Short mmCIF file of C-alpha atoms in Angstrom, two decimals:
data_model
loop_
_atom_site.label_atom_id
_atom_site.label_comp_id
_atom_site.label_asym_id
_atom_site.label_seq_id
_atom_site.Cartn_x
_atom_site.Cartn_y
_atom_site.Cartn_z
CA MET N 247 -18.19 8.79 33.65
CA SER N 248 -17.33 11.12 30.79
CA SER N 249 -19.78 12.62 28.33
CA LEU N 250 -18.94 9.83 25.90
CA GLY N 251 -20.47 7.25 28.19
CA VAL N 252 -17.18 5.60 29.08
CA GLY N 253 -15.54 5.10 32.45
CA VAL N 254 -11.86 6.01 32.30
CA SER N 255 -9.53 3.43 33.85
CA PRO N 256 -5.96 4.23 35.00
CA GLY N 257 -4.45 2.54 31.94
CA ASN N 258 -6.22 4.89 29.52
CA VAL N 259 -8.35 1.92 28.45
CA PRO N 260 -11.86 2.79 29.58
CA VAL N 261 -14.49 0.15 30.25
CA TYR N 262 -17.47 0.61 27.99
CA HIS N 263 -20.99 1.36 29.27
CA GLY N 264 -23.70 1.44 26.60
CA SER N 265 -25.10 4.16 24.24
CA ASN N 266 -25.21 4.36 20.46
CA LEU N 267 -21.43 4.14 20.20
CA LYS N 268 -21.47 0.64 21.69
CA VAL N 269 -23.30 -0.80 18.67
CA ILE N 270 -20.98 0.95 16.20
CA ASP N 271 -17.88 -0.06 18.08
CA ARG N 272 -19.05 -3.67 18.29
CA ARG N 273 -19.64 -3.75 14.52
CA VAL N 274 -16.21 -2.28 13.79
CA ARG N 275 -14.51 -4.75 16.12
CA LEU N 276 -16.46 -7.67 14.63
CA ALA N 277 -15.46 -6.58 11.12
CA GLU N 278 -11.86 -6.27 12.30
CA LEU N 279 -11.90 -9.74 13.87
CA ILE N 280 -13.44 -11.34 10.76
CA LEU N 281 -10.91 -9.61 8.47
CA ARG N 282 -7.96 -10.62 10.65
CA CYS N 283 -9.11 -14.28 10.74
CA LEU N 284 -9.65 -14.18 6.97
CA ILE N 285 -6.18 -12.74 6.36
CA CYS N 286 -4.58 -15.32 8.62
CA GLY N 287 -6.34 -18.17 6.79
CA LEU N 288 -5.63 -16.83 3.30
CA ALA N 289 -1.97 -16.13 4.08
CA VAL N 290 -1.46 -19.66 5.43
CA LEU N 291 -3.29 -21.13 2.43
CA SER N 292 -1.14 -19.12 0.02
CA ALA N 293 2.12 -20.04 1.77
CA VAL N 294 1.18 -23.75 1.78
CA LEU N 295 0.01 -23.74 -1.86
CA ILE N 296 3.21 -22.10 -3.09
CA GLY N 297 5.63 -23.65 -0.60
CA THR N 298 4.55 -27.23 -1.31
CA ASP N 299 4.24 -26.76 -5.07
CA THR N 300 6.53 -28.91 -7.17
CA GLN N 301 6.53 -30.62 -10.58
CA VAL N 302 9.01 -33.02 -12.16
CA ARG N 303 9.44 -33.23 -15.93
CA GLU N 304 11.77 -35.36 -17.99
CA PHE N 305 13.31 -33.96 -21.15
CA PHE N 306 14.95 -36.93 -22.91
CA THR N 307 17.51 -38.04 -20.34
CA ILE N 308 17.38 -34.87 -18.20
CA ARG N 309 15.10 -34.82 -15.17
CA LYS N 310 14.07 -31.33 -14.02
CA ARG N 311 12.13 -30.36 -10.91
CA ALA N 312 10.29 -27.02 -10.71
CA LYS N 313 9.99 -25.63 -7.16
CA PHE N 314 9.11 -22.26 -5.68
CA THR N 315 12.72 -21.52 -4.70
CA ASP N 316 13.58 -21.27 -8.42
CA MET N 317 11.98 -17.83 -8.34
CA LYS N 318 13.01 -15.31 -5.69
CA ALA N 319 9.68 -13.48 -5.93
CA LEU N 320 7.85 -16.62 -4.76
CA VAL N 321 10.25 -17.05 -1.83
CA PHE N 322 9.56 -13.40 -0.89
CA LEU N 323 5.80 -14.04 -1.17
CA VAL N 324 5.94 -17.15 1.04
CA ILE N 325 7.96 -15.24 3.68
CA ALA N 326 5.61 -12.23 3.50
CA ASN N 327 2.61 -14.55 3.89
CA GLY N 328 4.23 -16.26 6.87
CA ILE N 329 4.86 -12.91 8.58
CA ALA N 330 1.32 -11.71 7.76
CA ALA N 331 -0.21 -14.93 9.16
CA GLY N 332 1.80 -14.71 12.40
CA TYR N 333 1.00 -11.01 12.84
CA SER N 334 -2.70 -11.60 12.15
CA LEU N 335 -2.82 -14.43 14.70
CA VAL N 336 -1.40 -12.16 17.41
CA GLN N 337 -3.91 -9.45 16.44
CA VAL N 338 -6.81 -11.95 16.50
CA LEU N 339 -5.87 -12.88 20.08
CA ARG N 340 -5.76 -9.18 21.02
CA CYS N 341 -9.17 -8.58 19.42
CA VAL N 342 -10.74 -11.57 21.20
CA LEU N 343 -9.22 -10.48 24.54
CA SER N 344 -10.52 -6.92 24.18
CA MET N 345 -13.98 -8.25 23.21
CA ILE N 346 -14.07 -10.54 26.25
CA LYS N 347 -12.95 -7.73 28.55
CA GLY N 348 -15.37 -5.31 26.85
CA THR N 349 -12.75 -2.56 26.59
CA VAL N 350 -12.54 0.13 23.92
CA LEU N 351 -9.19 1.21 22.52
CA PHE N 352 -8.40 4.70 23.83
CA ASN N 353 -4.70 4.05 24.33
CA LYS N 354 -2.86 6.17 21.77
CA PRO N 355 0.52 4.36 21.78
CA LEU N 356 -1.27 1.01 21.28
CA ALA N 357 -3.47 2.50 18.54
CA TRP N 358 -0.33 3.88 16.85
CA ALA N 359 1.35 0.45 17.09
CA ILE N 360 -1.67 -1.32 15.55
CA PHE N 361 -2.00 1.32 12.80
CA SER N 362 1.73 1.15 11.95
CA GLY N 363 1.76 -2.66 12.03
CA ASP N 364 -1.25 -2.87 9.71
CA GLN N 365 0.28 -0.35 7.31
CA VAL N 366 3.61 -2.19 7.16
CA MET N 367 1.86 -5.54 6.61
CA THR N 368 -0.32 -4.14 3.83
CA TYR N 369 2.59 -2.55 1.97
CA LEU N 370 4.79 -5.61 2.47
CA THR N 371 2.17 -8.04 1.16
CA LEU N 372 1.21 -5.78 -1.74
CA SER N 373 4.87 -5.49 -2.82
CA ALA N 374 5.29 -9.26 -2.60
CA VAL N 375 2.10 -9.90 -4.60
CA ALA N 376 3.06 -7.35 -7.28
CA ALA N 377 6.54 -8.88 -7.65
CA ALA N 378 5.07 -12.39 -7.83
CA VAL N 379 2.46 -11.34 -10.40
CA GLN N 380 5.20 -9.75 -12.51
CA SER N 381 7.32 -12.92 -12.34
CA GLY N 382 4.24 -15.01 -13.11
CA LEU N 383 3.52 -12.92 -16.20
CA PHE N 384 7.07 -13.51 -17.46
CA ALA N 385 6.68 -17.25 -16.82
CA GLN N 386 3.26 -17.33 -18.51
CA PHE N 387 3.93 -15.16 -21.55
CA GLY N 388 7.71 -14.75 -21.71
CA GLN N 389 9.43 -11.52 -22.79
CA THR N 390 10.61 -12.14 -26.33
CA GLU N 391 12.41 -8.76 -26.60
CA LEU N 392 14.81 -9.97 -23.89
CA GLN N 393 14.78 -13.61 -25.03
CA TRP N 394 13.17 -14.76 -21.78
CA MET N 395 11.10 -17.75 -22.84
CA LYS N 396 7.81 -18.71 -21.17
CA THR N 397 8.07 -21.76 -18.94
CA CYS N 398 4.46 -22.35 -17.92
CA ASN N 399 3.80 -24.39 -21.06
CA LEU N 400 6.34 -26.89 -19.68
CA TYR N 401 5.19 -26.79 -16.04
CA ALA N 402 1.43 -26.20 -16.33
CA LYS N 403 0.44 -27.92 -13.06
CA PHE N 404 3.14 -26.04 -11.13
CA CYS N 405 2.09 -22.69 -12.59
CA ASN N 406 -1.61 -23.28 -11.89
CA GLN N 407 -0.93 -23.98 -8.22
CA VAL N 408 1.29 -20.88 -7.96
CA GLY N 409 -1.56 -18.89 -9.56
CA GLU N 410 -3.97 -20.14 -6.88
CA GLY N 411 -1.48 -19.17 -4.18
CA VAL N 412 -1.01 -15.68 -5.63
CA ALA N 413 -4.81 -15.23 -5.91
CA SER N 414 -5.14 -16.19 -2.25
CA SER N 415 -2.46 -13.62 -1.35
CA LEU N 416 -4.23 -10.99 -3.39
CA LEU N 417 -7.47 -11.57 -1.45
CA ALA N 418 -5.50 -11.34 1.82
CA CYS N 419 -3.99 -8.10 0.54
CA LEU N 420 -7.40 -6.58 -0.27
CA SER N 421 -8.61 -7.52 3.21
CA MET N 422 -5.52 -5.79 4.63
CA VAL N 423 -6.38 -2.62 2.72
CA LEU N 424 -9.80 -2.58 4.43
CA LEU N 425 -8.19 -3.38 7.76
CA SER N 426 -5.72 -0.52 7.37
CA ALA N 427 -8.65 1.86 6.97
CA ILE N 428 -10.27 0.42 10.12
CA SER N 429 -7.10 0.81 12.19
CA ALA N 430 -6.62 4.34 10.82
CA TYR N 431 -10.16 5.07 12.01
CA GLY N 432 -9.32 3.51 15.39
CA LEU N 433 -6.28 5.76 15.76
CA PHE N 434 -7.28 9.10 14.28
CA ARG N 435 -10.74 9.31 15.84
CA LEU N 436 -8.77 9.72 19.09
CA TYR N 437 -7.53 13.04 17.67
CA GLY N 438 -11.01 14.23 16.82
CA ASP N 439 -11.91 15.80 20.16
CA ASN N 440 -9.58 18.71 19.33
CA LYS N 441 -8.44 19.22 22.90
CA GLY N 442 -5.06 20.89 22.45
CA LYS N 443 -2.61 18.26 23.63
CA SER N 444 -4.33 15.36 21.88
CA SER N 445 -3.97 17.03 18.53
CA GLY N 446 -0.62 18.51 19.47
CA ARG N 447 1.34 15.51 18.23
CA TRP N 448 0.66 16.48 14.65
CA MET V 96 -19.43 29.49 16.98
CA SER V 97 -19.08 25.87 18.09
CA SER V 98 -16.98 24.70 21.00
CA LEU V 99 -14.18 23.87 18.56
CA GLY V 100 -13.69 27.52 17.73
CA VAL V 101 -14.97 27.26 14.19
CA GLY V 102 -17.86 29.00 12.46
CA VAL V 103 -19.93 26.48 10.50
CA SER V 104 -20.80 27.60 6.97
CA PRO V 105 -23.74 26.15 4.96
CA GLY V 106 -21.38 24.02 2.85
CA ASN V 107 -20.03 22.20 5.91
CA VAL V 108 -16.69 23.96 5.33
CA PRO V 109 -16.26 26.21 8.33
CA VAL V 110 -14.04 29.29 8.26
CA TYR V 111 -11.30 29.03 10.85
CA HIS V 112 -10.95 31.42 13.79
CA GLY V 113 -7.78 30.95 15.84
CA SER V 114 -6.84 28.76 18.89
CA ASN V 115 -4.25 26.03 19.28
CA LEU V 116 -5.81 23.95 16.50
CA LYS V 117 -4.97 26.64 13.95
CA VAL V 118 -1.22 26.13 14.39
CA ILE V 119 -1.52 22.34 14.18
CA ASP V 120 -3.78 22.47 11.17
CA ARG V 121 -1.44 24.91 9.41
CA ARG V 122 1.51 22.56 9.99
CA VAL V 123 -0.41 19.55 8.71
CA ARG V 124 -1.53 21.44 5.63
CA LEU V 125 1.97 22.72 4.98
CA ALA V 126 3.38 19.18 5.28
CA GLU V 127 0.62 17.97 2.94
CA LEU V 128 1.41 20.68 0.38
CA ILE V 129 5.16 19.99 0.47
CA LEU V 130 4.61 16.24 0.11
CA ARG V 131 2.19 16.68 -2.80
CA CYS V 132 4.63 18.99 -4.63
CA LEU V 133 7.45 16.53 -3.95
CA ILE V 134 5.41 13.60 -5.28
CA CYS V 135 4.45 15.54 -8.40
CA GLY V 136 8.09 16.44 -9.11
CA LEU V 137 9.45 12.96 -8.41
CA ALA V 138 6.74 11.25 -10.49
CA VAL V 139 7.42 13.54 -13.47
CA LEU V 140 11.19 13.02 -13.08
CA SER V 141 10.74 9.24 -12.97
CA ALA V 142 8.42 9.18 -16.00
CA VAL V 143 10.84 11.35 -18.01
CA LEU V 144 13.92 9.34 -16.99
CA ILE V 145 12.33 6.02 -17.93
CA GLY V 146 10.25 7.21 -20.88
CA THR V 147 13.17 8.89 -22.67
CA ASP V 148 15.69 6.14 -21.88
CA THR V 149 17.14 4.37 -24.89
CA GLN V 150 20.40 2.68 -25.89
CA VAL V 151 21.56 1.29 -29.24
CA ARG V 152 24.06 -1.57 -29.46
CA GLU V 153 25.48 -3.33 -32.48
CA PHE V 154 26.16 -7.05 -32.36
CA PHE V 155 28.15 -7.87 -35.53
CA THR V 156 25.69 -6.85 -38.24
CA ILE V 157 22.61 -6.68 -36.00
CA ARG V 158 21.62 -3.30 -34.58
CA LYS V 159 19.46 -3.49 -31.42
CA ARG V 160 17.76 -0.65 -29.57
CA ALA V 161 16.73 -1.01 -25.91
CA LYS V 162 13.72 1.08 -24.91
CA PHE V 163 11.33 1.11 -21.98
CA THR V 164 8.48 -0.44 -24.00
CA ASP V 165 10.49 -3.68 -24.18
CA MET V 166 9.40 -4.34 -20.60
CA LYS V 167 5.72 -4.09 -19.66
CA ALA V 168 6.56 -3.31 -16.03
CA LEU V 169 8.32 -0.09 -17.11
CA VAL V 170 5.34 0.92 -19.24
CA PHE V 171 3.10 0.34 -16.20
CA LEU V 172 5.47 2.43 -14.04
CA VAL V 173 5.52 5.33 -16.52
CA ILE V 174 1.69 5.30 -16.70
CA ALA V 175 1.37 5.07 -12.90
CA ASN V 176 3.79 7.99 -12.52
CA GLY V 177 1.84 10.03 -15.05
CA ILE V 178 -1.42 9.42 -13.19
CA ALA V 179 0.24 10.18 -9.83
CA ALA V 180 1.73 13.44 -11.16
CA GLY V 181 -1.62 14.60 -12.59
CA TYR V 182 -3.49 13.68 -9.42
CA SER V 183 -0.88 15.42 -7.24
CA LEU V 184 -1.09 18.57 -9.34
CA VAL V 185 -4.87 18.75 -8.86
CA GLN V 186 -4.42 18.18 -5.12
CA VAL V 187 -1.72 20.88 -4.91
CA LEU V 188 -4.17 23.35 -6.45
CA ARG V 189 -6.85 22.31 -3.94
CA CYS V 190 -4.38 22.69 -1.04
CA VAL V 191 -3.28 26.15 -2.20
CA LEU V 192 -6.89 27.26 -2.67
CA SER V 193 -7.92 26.07 0.80
CA MET V 194 -4.86 27.81 2.31
CA ILE V 195 -5.70 31.07 0.54
CA LYS V 196 -9.33 30.85 1.63
CA GLY V 197 -8.25 29.81 5.15
CA THR V 198 -10.83 27.02 5.34
CA VAL V 199 -10.51 23.78 7.28
CA LEU V 200 -11.75 20.51 5.82
CA PHE V 201 -14.89 19.46 7.69
CA ASN V 202 -16.70 18.15 4.62
CA LYS V 203 -16.94 14.37 5.04
CA PRO V 204 -17.61 13.41 1.39
CA LEU V 205 -14.62 15.50 0.26
CA ALA V 206 -12.43 14.05 3.03
CA TRP V 207 -13.53 10.55 1.95
CA ALA V 208 -12.69 11.37 -1.69
CA ILE V 209 -9.21 12.67 -0.78
CA PHE V 210 -8.55 9.69 1.53
CA SER V 211 -9.68 7.17 -1.13
CA GLY V 212 -7.73 8.92 -3.89
CA ASP V 213 -4.54 8.95 -1.81
CA GLN V 214 -4.98 5.29 -0.90
CA VAL V 215 -5.51 4.24 -4.52
CA MET V 216 -2.50 6.29 -5.69
CA THR V 217 -0.24 4.82 -2.99
CA TYR V 218 -1.23 1.22 -3.75
CA LEU V 219 -1.03 1.79 -7.51
CA THR V 220 2.46 3.33 -7.35
CA LEU V 221 3.73 0.74 -4.88
CA SER V 222 2.53 -2.11 -7.14
CA ALA V 223 4.18 -0.49 -10.16
CA VAL V 224 7.46 0.05 -8.29
CA ALA V 225 7.49 -3.53 -6.95
CA ALA V 226 6.84 -4.96 -10.43
CA ALA V 227 9.57 -2.73 -11.94
CA VAL V 228 12.07 -3.66 -9.22
CA GLN V 229 11.33 -7.35 -9.84
CA SER V 230 11.85 -6.93 -13.59
CA GLY V 231 15.00 -4.91 -12.93
CA LEU V 232 16.39 -7.69 -10.73
CA PHE V 233 15.82 -10.22 -13.52
CA ALA V 234 17.55 -7.88 -15.98
CA GLN V 235 20.44 -7.24 -13.58
CA PHE V 236 21.07 -10.76 -12.30
CA GLY V 237 19.09 -13.05 -14.60
CA GLN V 238 17.30 -16.19 -13.39
CA THR V 239 19.48 -19.10 -14.42
CA GLU V 240 16.99 -21.76 -13.22
CA LEU V 241 14.60 -20.54 -15.92
CA GLN V 242 17.34 -19.74 -18.45
CA TRP V 243 16.50 -16.04 -18.38
CA MET V 244 19.83 -14.34 -19.03
CA LYS V 245 20.79 -10.96 -17.55
CA THR V 246 20.72 -8.14 -20.06
CA CYS V 247 22.10 -5.22 -18.05
CA ASN V 248 25.67 -6.22 -18.88
CA LEU V 249 24.82 -5.45 -22.52
CA TYR V 250 22.80 -2.27 -21.89
CA ALA V 251 24.54 -0.73 -18.85
CA LYS V 252 23.67 2.91 -19.60
CA PHE V 253 20.00 2.04 -20.23
CA CYS V 254 19.77 0.03 -17.00
CA ASN V 255 21.41 2.77 -14.91
CA GLN V 256 18.91 5.36 -16.11
CA VAL V 257 16.00 2.98 -15.42
CA GLY V 258 17.44 2.46 -11.93
CA GLU V 259 17.44 6.23 -11.33
CA GLY V 260 13.82 6.42 -12.51
CA VAL V 261 12.76 3.56 -10.24
CA ALA V 262 14.58 5.18 -7.27
CA SER V 263 12.72 8.42 -7.95
CA SER V 264 9.41 6.49 -8.02
CA LEU V 265 10.30 4.78 -4.76
CA LEU V 266 10.85 8.16 -3.07
CA ALA V 267 7.50 9.36 -4.47
CA CYS V 268 5.92 6.19 -3.10
CA LEU V 269 7.35 6.72 0.40
CA SER V 270 6.03 10.29 0.35
CA MET V 271 2.62 8.89 -0.63
CA VAL V 272 2.68 6.55 2.36
CA LEU V 273 3.14 9.58 4.65
CA LEU V 274 0.47 11.48 2.76
CA SER V 275 -1.99 8.60 3.13
CA ALA V 276 -1.55 8.80 6.89
CA ILE V 277 -2.17 12.56 6.79
CA SER V 278 -5.36 12.19 4.73
CA ALA V 279 -6.52 9.34 7.02
CA TYR V 280 -6.01 11.77 9.94
CA GLY V 281 -7.93 14.44 8.01
CA LEU V 282 -10.87 12.08 7.50
CA PHE V 283 -11.13 10.04 10.68
CA ARG V 284 -10.64 12.92 13.12
CA LEU V 285 -14.08 14.01 11.85
CA TYR V 286 -15.46 10.86 13.47
CA GLY V 287 -13.80 11.55 16.79
CA ASP V 288 -16.50 13.72 18.36
CA ASN V 289 -18.57 10.55 18.92
CA LYS V 290 -21.90 12.29 18.36
CA GLY V 291 -24.13 9.44 17.22
CA LYS V 292 -24.78 10.27 13.58
CA SER V 293 -21.19 11.20 12.78
CA SER V 294 -19.92 7.84 13.89
CA GLY V 295 -23.01 6.08 12.60
CA ARG V 296 -21.58 5.50 9.15
CA TRP V 297 -19.27 2.84 10.53
#
């Protein structure tokens, strides 16, 4: 037993035995699990809303179908959401497993992997959302200086559903920002004991 | 003197006295200072490149001038770069001051402020870059499904300079990502001693 109230196992993943830290750690892990489930759900919802969105209009004799593949930014957003949902699902399973086993993360390489993964996901989704919002603004308001006409007046139903999908992605993105802070906490608190080698990687 | 080899001052900002940690901390602070200077320079460069960019073309009797205000995403990018440059300058001054004084950051509210500021700046700049890249792609390649024609074939010099500005912003953004990790380390290592109250905020 160390002074932190944890028993150190061979795999650097100590089994947890009580104290004040237990309550805090449980709260953090619960918040993490809730956020990861939320992100998974929102990302799937967004991908489905945008991916299945379509509207057919007839202009005199011409029949035109609006679909998400008409705009590359929406394709990027659907792909980013798919990756985020898959990643979150894997992380949810890891969280549930560690909660069942009652282990605390003291494994630095794993903490680095989770931190890096969360960072990449957050930046990827944010980029995709920003690009989609920018495209959406062009479609909604046009850009008369460049003679790009607005198209949402023609495809109102299509645009509304895309808007809902983007809003869902934005919520997922905000949850990822919180999650990134949690995984940064999970990693860098391991460097807080200031015992030479631990901090030596910096 | 605490076991960490630091003397705790009343303002929670201990003066540093040697050991292994001193070398590590000096390296981290040097990396932070270099990154902040780099970000400041790149953000100013990007804002100047885009903000001063202009090209006049004559089509028969019509004279048209391309400028960055024709595209809202470029205006957003110039503003974001301006904010990032100002913020980085303030942070550079803080870094230099703390290096001259030889103090180590153990003040949690200040560490939280720096961490939050860096996070906001990174997400803000990344959003602006993503939106500008998306707009640039429309200008470069057009979006024929929506009858948005490419304009960069008409304003090649203007588009090239915007591209250089966006590339400069992207480099600033990547530096900010690294900096965010450094400030997360600076904050969350303070929670690593696991002494009840310190970790209790989580």
